[in-house]
């Protein structure tokens, strides 16, 4: 009886520990970018569970069915038709990165800034390239070019083949929010080194994975993250049988640049 009481105390302390300050500033990720590049598209973590780990993030859905935007704790799905859907909490994801967003700095971004300038401004404010940065940019954009990915069926092709036919969307004079991360170079193979940002309009009707943009007026908030929690697929998604030994950097570059990428 005494043993059980002791155990109860330990469990209680652990439960309290989860809410302690030591667990803040965490990047929570499920699966790896190389697994996604290799075609592990079967989701195994429910989107509803993602919200246990954060209120801001990006990812994709079961079968590679669109781009995920997690904003203010709400999961949005930008599908290949360019429209935004609200998936059920039971919808599963094969790859997602989220955090509890607590901005530590913010600054304005002036009109005419393109994607490269936005990245440079964040680098100036957050010069430590060896940590993760969560990013939220709200404002108006002269232009926003995004893409999504169409739902795939088995046998799944690798991601760089899917994105050769990706639908891209041009938006003009649009208001909305950018969310995503800057990840350190050393996460190559696990996540996307550098910037990976998704967009959703204020009216929650359009969005996607950002390829290029031009700011009209925007405010950027950033949150440095010093802890990284990687969860790996447990269920039968093909993850276990996938060869993750080789370097897929060029495939990733191909996927990130969109249809304008050089051929090789
Ligand atoms: Zn993306």
mmCIF file of C-alpha atoms and ligand atoms in Angstrom:
data_model
loop_
_atom_site.group_PDB
_atom_site.id
_atom_site.type_symbol
_atom_site.label_atom_id
_atom_site.label_comp_id
_atom_site.label_asym_id
_atom_site.label_seq_id
_atom_site.Cartn_x
_atom_site.Cartn_y
_atom_site.Cartn_z
ATOM 1 C CA UNK A 1 0.000 0.000 0.000
ATOM 2 C CA UNK A 2 2.828 2.339 0.932
ATOM 3 C CA UNK A 3 4.554 1.531 -2.393
ATOM 4 C CA UNK A 4 1.473 2.577 -4.345
ATOM 5 C CA UNK A 5 1.244 5.823 -2.411
ATOM 6 C CA UNK A 6 4.871 6.590 -3.319
ATOM 7 C CA UNK A 7 4.147 5.850 -6.956
ATOM 8 C CA UNK A 8 1.188 8.242 -6.819
ATOM 9 C CA UNK A 9 3.512 11.000 -5.602
ATOM 10 C CA UNK A 10 5.974 10.353 -8.445
ATOM 11 C CA UNK A 11 3.201 10.386 -11.069
ATOM 12 C CA UNK A 12 1.867 13.585 -9.551
ATOM 13 C CA UNK A 13 5.292 15.212 -9.733
ATOM 14 C CA UNK A 14 5.741 14.103 -13.347
ATOM 15 C CA UNK A 15 2.343 15.532 -14.255
ATOM 16 C CA UNK A 16 3.282 18.810 -12.611
ATOM 17 C CA UNK A 17 6.655 18.722 -14.363
ATOM 18 C CA UNK A 18 4.996 18.679 -17.784
ATOM 19 C CA UNK A 19 3.546 22.093 -17.086
ATOM 20 C CA UNK A 20 6.753 23.433 -15.521
ATOM 21 C CA UNK A 21 8.798 26.152 -17.224
ATOM 22 C CA UNK A 22 11.446 23.561 -18.139
ATOM 23 C CA UNK A 23 9.085 22.200 -20.805
ATOM 24 C CA UNK A 24 8.627 25.486 -22.631
ATOM 25 C CA UNK A 25 10.452 26.434 -25.832
ATOM 26 C CA UNK A 26 9.954 22.963 -27.318
ATOM 27 C CA UNK A 27 9.829 22.080 -31.004
ATOM 28 C CA UNK A 28 7.636 18.972 -31.280
ATOM 29 C CA UNK A 29 7.968 16.993 -34.490
ATOM 30 C CA UNK A 30 6.495 13.768 -35.794
ATOM 31 C CA UNK A 31 8.467 11.665 -38.316
ATOM 32 C CA UNK A 32 11.340 13.016 -40.430
ATOM 33 C CA UNK A 33 11.603 15.040 -43.639
ATOM 34 C CA UNK A 34 13.619 12.270 -45.287
ATOM 35 C CA UNK A 35 10.829 9.784 -44.578
ATOM 36 C CA UNK A 36 8.401 12.187 -46.277
ATOM 37 C CA UNK A 37 10.793 12.651 -49.223
ATOM 38 C CA UNK A 38 10.943 8.862 -49.521
ATOM 39 C CA UNK A 39 7.128 8.600 -49.711
ATOM 40 C CA UNK A 40 6.082 7.696 -46.155
ATOM 41 C CA UNK A 41 2.736 9.503 -46.534
ATOM 42 C CA UNK A 42 0.498 7.376 -44.303
ATOM 43 C CA UNK A 43 -0.404 9.457 -41.270
ATOM 44 C CA UNK A 44 -0.027 7.929 -37.830
ATOM 45 C CA UNK A 45 -0.547 10.808 -35.388
ATOM 46 C CA UNK A 46 -3.987 12.355 -35.008
ATOM 47 C CA UNK A 47 -4.074 16.109 -35.649
ATOM 48 C CA UNK A 48 -6.040 16.513 -32.437
ATOM 49 C CA UNK A 49 -3.000 15.140 -30.581
ATOM 50 C CA UNK A 50 -0.746 17.754 -32.173
ATOM 51 C CA UNK A 51 -2.584 20.393 -30.217
ATOM 52 C CA UNK A 52 -1.326 18.756 -27.013
ATOM 53 C CA UNK A 53 2.126 19.937 -28.100
ATOM 54 C CA UNK A 54 1.504 23.328 -29.635
ATOM 55 C CA UNK A 55 -0.755 25.975 -31.088
ATOM 56 C CA UNK A 56 1.384 26.981 -34.098
ATOM 57 C CA UNK A 57 2.961 24.816 -36.740
ATOM 58 C CA UNK A 58 3.117 23.300 -40.196
ATOM 59 C CA UNK A 59 2.950 19.860 -41.773
ATOM 60 C CA UNK A 60 0.929 17.700 -44.127
ATOM 61 C CA UNK A 61 -1.869 15.124 -43.941
ATOM 62 C CA UNK A 62 -2.538 11.431 -44.452
ATOM 63 C CA UNK A 63 -1.780 10.504 -48.077
ATOM 64 C CA UNK A 64 0.028 13.856 -48.549
ATOM 65 C CA UNK A 65 -3.396 15.490 -48.805
ATOM 66 C CA UNK A 66 -2.402 19.165 -48.673
ATOM 67 C CA UNK A 67 -0.415 21.623 -46.581
ATOM 68 C CA UNK A 68 -1.074 22.040 -42.865
ATOM 69 C CA UNK A 69 -1.312 25.364 -41.071
ATOM 70 C CA UNK A 70 -1.731 25.234 -37.275
ATOM 71 C CA UNK A 71 -2.612 28.729 -36.113
ATOM 72 C CA UNK A 72 -3.997 29.742 -32.706
ATOM 73 C CA UNK A 73 -4.585 26.057 -31.973
ATOM 74 C CA UNK A 74 -6.736 25.486 -35.074
ATOM 75 C CA UNK A 75 -5.640 23.006 -37.765
ATOM 76 C CA UNK A 76 -6.255 24.124 -41.357
ATOM 77 C CA UNK A 77 -5.792 21.989 -44.468
ATOM 78 C CA UNK A 78 -4.888 23.729 -47.743
ATOM 79 C CA UNK A 79 -5.690 21.101 -50.344
ATOM 80 C CA UNK A 80 -4.580 20.862 -53.979
ATOM 81 C CA UNK A 81 -7.736 22.674 -55.130
ATOM 82 C CA UNK A 82 -6.363 25.742 -53.342
ATOM 83 C CA UNK A 83 -9.193 25.802 -50.816
ATOM 84 C CA UNK A 84 -8.898 25.619 -47.043
ATOM 85 C CA UNK A 85 -10.631 22.894 -45.026
ATOM 86 C CA UNK A 86 -11.008 22.161 -41.305
ATOM 87 C CA UNK A 87 -10.039 18.494 -40.870
ATOM 88 C CA UNK A 88 -11.509 16.319 -38.133
ATOM 89 C CA UNK A 89 -9.261 15.926 -35.052
ATOM 90 C CA UNK A 90 -9.031 12.222 -35.979
ATOM 91 C CA UNK A 91 -7.323 13.052 -39.319
ATOM 92 C CA UNK A 92 -3.759 11.748 -39.132
ATOM 93 C CA UNK A 93 -0.513 13.417 -40.146
ATOM 94 C CA UNK A 94 2.643 11.722 -41.481
ATOM 95 C CA UNK A 95 4.834 14.793 -40.822
ATOM 96 C CA UNK A 96 4.323 17.922 -38.736
ATOM 97 C CA UNK A 97 6.298 20.402 -36.625
ATOM 98 C CA UNK A 98 4.567 22.428 -33.908
ATOM 99 C CA UNK A 99 5.305 24.531 -30.823
ATOM 100 C CA UNK A 100 3.589 26.547 -28.149
ATOM 101 C CA UNK A 101 4.179 29.992 -29.607
ATOM 102 C CA UNK A 102 5.368 32.598 -27.109
ATOM 103 C CA UNK A 103 6.883 35.455 -29.139
ATOM 104 C CA UNK A 104 9.983 37.008 -27.591
ATOM 105 C CA UNK A 105 10.592 39.768 -30.173
ATOM 106 C CA UNK A 106 8.638 41.508 -32.875
ATOM 107 C CA UNK A 107 9.363 44.013 -35.614
ATOM 108 C CA UNK A 108 7.726 45.619 -38.636
ATOM 109 C CA UNK A 109 8.540 44.581 -42.186
ATOM 110 C CA UNK A 110 8.364 47.373 -44.722
ATOM 111 C CA UNK A 111 6.598 47.439 -48.074
ATOM 112 C CA UNK A 112 8.404 45.848 -50.978
ATOM 113 C CA UNK A 113 10.285 43.262 -48.887
ATOM 114 C CA UNK A 114 10.506 39.938 -50.685
ATOM 115 C CA UNK A 115 11.032 36.452 -49.208
ATOM 116 C CA UNK A 116 14.828 36.863 -49.107
ATOM 117 C CA UNK A 117 14.584 40.235 -47.324
ATOM 118 C CA UNK A 118 12.129 38.825 -44.766
ATOM 119 C CA UNK A 119 14.567 35.988 -44.034
ATOM 120 C CA UNK A 120 17.467 38.465 -43.718
ATOM 121 C CA UNK A 121 15.470 40.618 -41.265
ATOM 122 C CA UNK A 122 14.700 37.591 -39.079
ATOM 123 C CA UNK A 123 18.371 36.527 -39.241
ATOM 124 C CA UNK A 124 19.377 40.018 -38.054
ATOM 125 C CA UNK A 125 17.018 39.808 -35.046
ATOM 126 C CA UNK A 126 17.789 36.135 -34.368
ATOM 127 C CA UNK A 127 21.484 35.687 -35.302
ATOM 128 C CA UNK A 128 21.908 32.380 -33.454
ATOM 129 C CA UNK A 129 21.600 29.937 -36.385
ATOM 130 C CA UNK A 130 22.049 26.910 -34.114
ATOM 131 C CA UNK A 131 18.613 26.988 -32.497
ATOM 132 C CA UNK A 132 15.068 26.724 -33.866
ATOM 133 C CA UNK A 133 12.997 29.877 -34.402
ATOM 134 C CA UNK A 134 9.194 29.802 -34.584
ATOM 135 C CA UNK A 135 7.812 32.564 -36.782
ATOM 136 C CA UNK A 136 4.442 34.293 -37.142
ATOM 137 C CA UNK A 137 4.038 37.169 -39.616
ATOM 138 C CA UNK A 138 0.710 38.964 -39.883
ATOM 139 C CA UNK A 139 -0.084 41.597 -42.438
ATOM 140 C CA UNK A 140 -0.896 42.481 -45.970
ATOM 141 C CA UNK A 141 1.019 41.215 -48.977
ATOM 142 C CA UNK A 142 1.248 42.683 -52.480
ATOM 143 C CA UNK A 143 1.792 39.150 -53.700
ATOM 144 C CA UNK A 144 1.929 35.656 -52.266
ATOM 145 C CA UNK A 145 2.789 32.563 -54.291
ATOM 146 C CA UNK A 146 2.119 29.223 -52.650
ATOM 147 C CA UNK A 147 1.757 25.605 -53.562
ATOM 148 C CA UNK A 148 -0.053 22.587 -52.237
ATOM 149 C CA UNK A 149 0.274 18.878 -52.915
ATOM 150 C CA UNK A 150 -2.390 16.497 -54.231
ATOM 151 C CA UNK A 151 -3.466 13.450 -52.265
ATOM 152 C CA UNK A 152 -1.476 10.390 -53.353
ATOM 153 C CA UNK A 153 -2.440 6.750 -53.671
ATOM 154 C CA UNK A 154 -0.276 3.656 -53.226
ATOM 155 C CA UNK A 155 2.323 2.837 -54.338
ATOM 156 C CA UNK A 156 3.436 6.286 -53.226
ATOM 157 C CA UNK A 157 5.871 8.147 -55.494
ATOM 158 C CA UNK A 158 8.726 10.060 -53.825
ATOM 159 C CA UNK A 159 7.942 13.674 -52.902
ATOM 160 C CA UNK A 160 10.180 15.248 -55.565
ATOM 161 C CA UNK A 161 8.085 13.495 -58.242
ATOM 162 C CA UNK A 162 4.833 14.731 -56.693
ATOM 163 C CA UNK A 163 5.994 18.364 -56.567
ATOM 164 C CA UNK A 164 6.879 18.333 -60.299
ATOM 165 C CA UNK A 165 3.121 18.561 -60.872
ATOM 166 C CA UNK A 166 2.231 20.642 -57.819
ATOM 167 C CA UNK A 167 -0.592 23.178 -58.101
ATOM 168 C CA UNK A 168 0.665 26.701 -57.429
ATOM 169 C CA UNK A 169 -1.443 29.686 -56.391
ATOM 170 C CA UNK A 170 -0.864 33.396 -57.038
ATOM 171 C CA UNK A 171 -2.545 35.779 -54.625
ATOM 172 C CA UNK A 172 -2.520 39.572 -55.039
ATOM 173 C CA UNK A 173 -3.142 42.177 -52.307
ATOM 174 C CA UNK A 174 -4.025 39.604 -49.729
ATOM 175 C CA UNK A 175 -4.158 39.796 -45.910
ATOM 176 C CA UNK A 176 -3.136 36.835 -43.840
ATOM 177 C CA UNK A 177 -0.680 35.090 -41.548
ATOM 178 C CA UNK A 178 2.575 33.278 -42.221
ATOM 179 C CA UNK A 179 3.586 30.527 -39.787
ATOM 180 C CA UNK A 180 6.574 28.235 -39.666
ATOM 181 C CA UNK A 181 10.133 27.717 -38.535
ATOM 182 C CA UNK A 182 13.775 28.460 -39.183
ATOM 183 C CA UNK A 183 15.669 25.269 -38.385
ATOM 184 C CA UNK A 184 19.408 24.810 -37.888
ATOM 185 C CA UNK A 185 21.559 23.285 -40.650
ATOM 186 C CA UNK A 186 22.382 20.234 -38.539
ATOM 187 C CA UNK A 187 18.791 18.920 -38.679
ATOM 188 C CA UNK A 188 19.361 17.949 -42.326
ATOM 189 C CA UNK A 189 17.531 14.673 -42.918
ATOM 190 C CA UNK A 190 15.242 15.268 -39.946
ATOM 191 C CA UNK A 191 13.609 18.609 -40.774
ATOM 192 C CA UNK A 192 14.091 21.368 -43.364
ATOM 193 C CA UNK A 193 17.271 23.391 -42.665
ATOM 194 C CA UNK A 194 16.563 27.115 -42.951
ATOM 195 C CA UNK A 195 13.126 28.630 -43.503
ATOM 196 C CA UNK A 196 9.953 26.594 -44.014
ATOM 197 C CA UNK A 197 6.838 28.773 -43.963
ATOM 198 C CA UNK A 198 3.153 28.291 -44.760
ATOM 199 C CA UNK A 199 0.468 30.938 -45.322
ATOM 200 C CA UNK A 200 -3.246 31.310 -44.665
ATOM 201 C CA UNK A 201 -5.485 34.256 -45.553
ATOM 202 C CA UNK A 202 -7.387 36.215 -42.906
ATOM 203 C CA UNK A 203 -10.673 34.870 -44.253
ATOM 204 C CA UNK A 204 -9.222 31.318 -44.053
ATOM 205 C CA UNK A 205 -10.074 30.643 -47.705
ATOM 206 C CA UNK A 206 -6.616 30.245 -49.324
ATOM 207 C CA UNK A 207 -3.024 29.476 -48.403
ATOM 208 C CA UNK A 208 -0.267 26.922 -48.834
ATOM 209 C CA UNK A 209 3.499 26.344 -48.689
ATOM 210 C CA UNK A 210 5.188 29.673 -49.500
ATOM 211 C CA UNK A 211 7.339 29.883 -52.646
ATOM 212 C CA UNK A 212 7.665 33.683 -52.914
ATOM 213 C CA UNK A 213 6.066 36.847 -51.565
ATOM 214 C CA UNK A 214 6.167 40.627 -51.449
ATOM 215 C CA UNK A 215 5.133 42.471 -48.290
ATOM 216 C CA UNK A 216 2.793 45.480 -48.314
ATOM 217 C CA UNK A 217 2.888 45.960 -44.526
ATOM 218 C CA UNK A 218 3.537 43.246 -41.966
ATOM 219 C CA UNK A 219 4.614 42.538 -38.411
ATOM 220 C CA UNK A 220 6.885 39.636 -37.603
ATOM 221 C CA UNK A 221 6.968 37.845 -34.242
ATOM 222 C CA UNK A 222 9.688 35.341 -33.401
ATOM 223 C CA UNK A 223 10.146 32.768 -30.656
ATOM 224 C CA UNK A 224 13.528 31.081 -30.067
ATOM 225 C CA UNK A 225 13.180 27.363 -29.235
ATOM 226 C CA UNK A 226 15.911 25.524 -27.342
ATOM 227 C CA UNK A 227 14.428 22.032 -27.068
ATOM 228 C CA UNK A 228 13.667 19.520 -29.798
ATOM 229 C CA UNK A 229 11.324 16.545 -29.309
ATOM 230 C CA UNK A 230 11.258 14.043 -32.162
ATOM 231 C CA UNK A 231 8.483 11.442 -32.249
ATOM 232 C CA UNK A 232 8.825 8.571 -34.734
ATOM 233 C CA UNK A 233 5.968 6.602 -36.377
ATOM 234 C CA UNK A 234 4.893 3.578 -34.328
ATOM 235 C CA UNK A 235 2.209 2.152 -36.592
ATOM 236 C CA UNK A 236 2.573 0.352 -39.904
ATOM 237 C CA UNK A 237 3.188 3.314 -42.230
ATOM 238 C CA UNK A 238 6.161 1.953 -44.163
ATOM 239 C CA UNK A 239 8.555 3.973 -42.002
ATOM 240 C CA UNK A 240 10.184 0.817 -40.636
ATOM 241 C CA UNK A 241 11.007 -0.544 -44.121
ATOM 242 C CA UNK A 242 12.169 2.739 -45.679
ATOM 243 C CA UNK A 243 15.864 3.217 -46.446
ATOM 244 C CA UNK A 244 16.825 6.394 -44.596
ATOM 245 C CA UNK A 245 20.578 5.951 -44.935
ATOM 246 C CA UNK A 246 21.227 8.092 -47.991
ATOM 247 C CA UNK A 247 21.532 11.857 -48.382
ATOM 248 C CA UNK A 248 18.343 13.365 -49.850
ATOM 249 C CA UNK A 249 19.472 17.030 -49.720
ATOM 250 C CA UNK A 250 19.111 17.582 -53.480
ATOM 251 C CA UNK A 251 15.612 16.095 -53.484
ATOM 252 C CA UNK A 252 14.692 18.438 -50.636
ATOM 253 C CA UNK A 253 16.066 21.452 -52.518
ATOM 254 C CA UNK A 254 14.030 20.359 -55.523
ATOM 255 C CA UNK A 255 10.874 20.090 -53.421
ATOM 256 C CA UNK A 256 11.354 23.427 -51.650
ATOM 257 C CA UNK A 257 12.018 25.544 -54.742
ATOM 258 C CA UNK A 258 8.841 24.679 -56.620
ATOM 259 C CA UNK A 259 8.436 24.453 -60.373
ATOM 260 C CA UNK A 260 10.987 27.205 -61.059
ATOM 261 C CA UNK A 261 13.841 25.038 -59.878
ATOM 262 C CA UNK A 262 16.623 24.242 -62.327
ATOM 263 C CA UNK A 263 16.506 20.801 -63.905
ATOM 264 C CA UNK A 264 19.215 18.321 -63.104
HETATM 265 ZN ZN1 LIG B 1 5.657 23.135 -46.524
#
